[in-house]
């Protein structure tokens, strides 16, 4: 045997004996602290399923993680987060849920009504809790009972629109307007609920609602052209199909000098004139706190009624107002949560 090989063997034997003398198993290099950290990092695994790609839903996801962190659950420390986006496709939404179930997640966060419906449909058989957010009408979506109590291991937060406040704001901004157009997807129950509420309240403010139903994204260009010929302004909902095409709608409306009102801050950032809207980061935080209670075993999803975010604030875009030749009322701008002076970047 060569001298160099003998030296290597003796060194290996010495290392093994040293490890045994110190109480460590031969070949163990991981420290107790590192092992503990690894175990801590895998304490909980959650799946975040988002139905579509747009600002308000992105803000929900951001807020959800912040809410969990505030309750001591942080990604990379004691939380593993899986994230997938359905890109507004129902079939993909179901696949995402099945993927999370196969990976045995401890909880699924479903963002937007179609995603929440897909998540609950799949997860209830596996007894995995679902926490939803950005669901306008949980009862109409069969995700809660009419009294707000859960239908199973599912709960969350609603982004119910402040319809009366929105109509009051539109009347202040456009004192002579008569017809408000609303584009919406007939496949989204959240939009059907919002349309019904707008139609019931519109007369109190001297408005008529003109509906623009669509069945798919491909229908939106023609539907937008048609409805813009009949109305004084458009009012955008949180309809996932329509919001995904909002830049196209804004461009068409701008060419006809017709204002478009949004329903939350991200829509105002990208070109809607104004909104009495919700803060979706706050909505997400509220949801994250609920999810943390379920994950930590403090309660079950089936023991928590869904919650509704109550605060709505004015958001305005002075750049858009200037382009349309509209003066936003001072009482609104003075009380605004945010005013924007740009469109694409949403610069304050």
mmCIF file of C-alpha atoms in Angstrom, residues 46-53 57-58 60-61 64-65 81-101 105 107-120 123 129-135 240 287:
data_model
loop_
_atom_site.group_PDB
_atom_site.id
_atom_site.type_symbol
_atom_site.label_atom_id
_atom_site.label_comp_id
_atom_site.label_asym_id
_atom_site.label_seq_id
_atom_site.Cartn_x
_atom_site.Cartn_y
_atom_site.Cartn_z
ATOM 1 C CA UNK A 46 -49.336 26.311 2.571
ATOM 2 C CA UNK A 47 -50.479 26.724 -1.010
ATOM 3 C CA UNK A 48 -51.458 30.152 -2.329
ATOM 4 C CA UNK A 49 -53.710 29.817 -5.363
ATOM 5 C CA UNK A 50 -54.419 33.052 -7.241
ATOM 6 C CA UNK A 51 -57.029 33.102 -9.993
ATOM 7 C CA UNK A 52 -55.647 35.871 -12.211
ATOM 8 C CA UNK A 53 -52.726 38.223 -12.648
ATOM 9 C CA UNK A 57 -55.045 40.184 -6.295
ATOM 10 C CA UNK A 58 -51.265 40.598 -6.142
ATOM 11 C CA UNK A 60 -53.991 40.409 -1.516
ATOM 12 C CA UNK A 61 -51.172 37.876 -1.722
ATOM 13 C CA UNK A 64 -51.693 37.684 3.273
ATOM 14 C CA UNK A 65 -48.021 36.915 3.830
ATOM 15 C CA UNK A 81 -45.112 28.727 0.660
ATOM 16 C CA UNK A 82 -46.167 27.242 -2.663
ATOM 17 C CA UNK A 83 -47.644 29.719 -5.137
ATOM 18 C CA UNK A 84 -49.454 29.205 -8.436
ATOM 19 C CA UNK A 85 -51.576 31.427 -10.696
ATOM 20 C CA UNK A 86 -54.468 30.105 -12.794
ATOM 21 C CA UNK A 87 -54.236 32.961 -15.319
ATOM 22 C CA UNK A 88 -58.051 33.276 -15.217
ATOM 23 C CA UNK A 89 -58.600 29.698 -16.406
ATOM 24 C CA UNK A 90 -61.035 27.489 -14.486
ATOM 25 C CA UNK A 91 -59.432 24.223 -15.599
ATOM 26 C CA UNK A 92 -56.024 25.424 -14.456
ATOM 27 C CA UNK A 93 -57.513 26.469 -11.115
ATOM 28 C CA UNK A 94 -58.640 22.888 -10.475
ATOM 29 C CA UNK A 95 -55.215 21.537 -11.471
ATOM 30 C CA UNK A 96 -53.530 23.887 -9.020
ATOM 31 C CA UNK A 97 -55.722 22.653 -6.192
ATOM 32 C CA UNK A 98 -54.980 19.026 -7.039
ATOM 33 C CA UNK A 99 -51.268 19.827 -7.084
ATOM 34 C CA UNK A 100 -51.455 21.368 -3.610
ATOM 35 C CA UNK A 101 -53.405 18.375 -2.318
ATOM 36 C CA UNK A 105 -50.267 21.344 2.148
ATOM 37 C CA UNK A 107 -53.828 24.972 4.205
ATOM 38 C CA UNK A 108 -54.833 26.551 0.906
ATOM 39 C CA UNK A 109 -55.248 30.308 0.491
ATOM 40 C CA UNK A 110 -57.557 30.940 -2.460
ATOM 41 C CA UNK A 111 -57.528 34.422 -3.983
ATOM 42 C CA UNK A 112 -60.704 35.457 -5.885
ATOM 43 C CA UNK A 113 -64.100 33.769 -6.118
ATOM 44 C CA UNK A 114 -63.477 31.221 -8.929
ATOM 45 C CA UNK A 115 -60.284 30.079 -7.201
ATOM 46 C CA UNK A 116 -62.031 29.762 -3.846
ATOM 47 C CA UNK A 117 -64.791 27.651 -5.402
ATOM 48 C CA UNK A 118 -62.254 25.336 -7.043
ATOM 49 C CA UNK A 119 -60.223 25.087 -3.830
ATOM 50 C CA UNK A 120 -63.154 24.188 -1.631
ATOM 51 C CA UNK A 123 -59.991 20.318 -0.566
ATOM 52 C CA UNK A 129 -58.816 24.016 5.334
ATOM 53 C CA UNK A 130 -59.307 26.756 2.763
ATOM 54 C CA UNK A 131 -58.964 30.457 3.589
ATOM 55 C CA UNK A 132 -60.273 32.706 0.827
ATOM 56 C CA UNK A 133 -59.858 36.391 0.087
ATOM 57 C CA UNK A 134 -61.209 38.836 -2.529
ATOM 58 C CA UNK A 135 -64.559 37.021 -2.645
ATOM 59 C CA UNK A 240 -61.254 39.088 -12.918
ATOM 60 C CA UNK A 287 -56.960 37.074 5.824
#
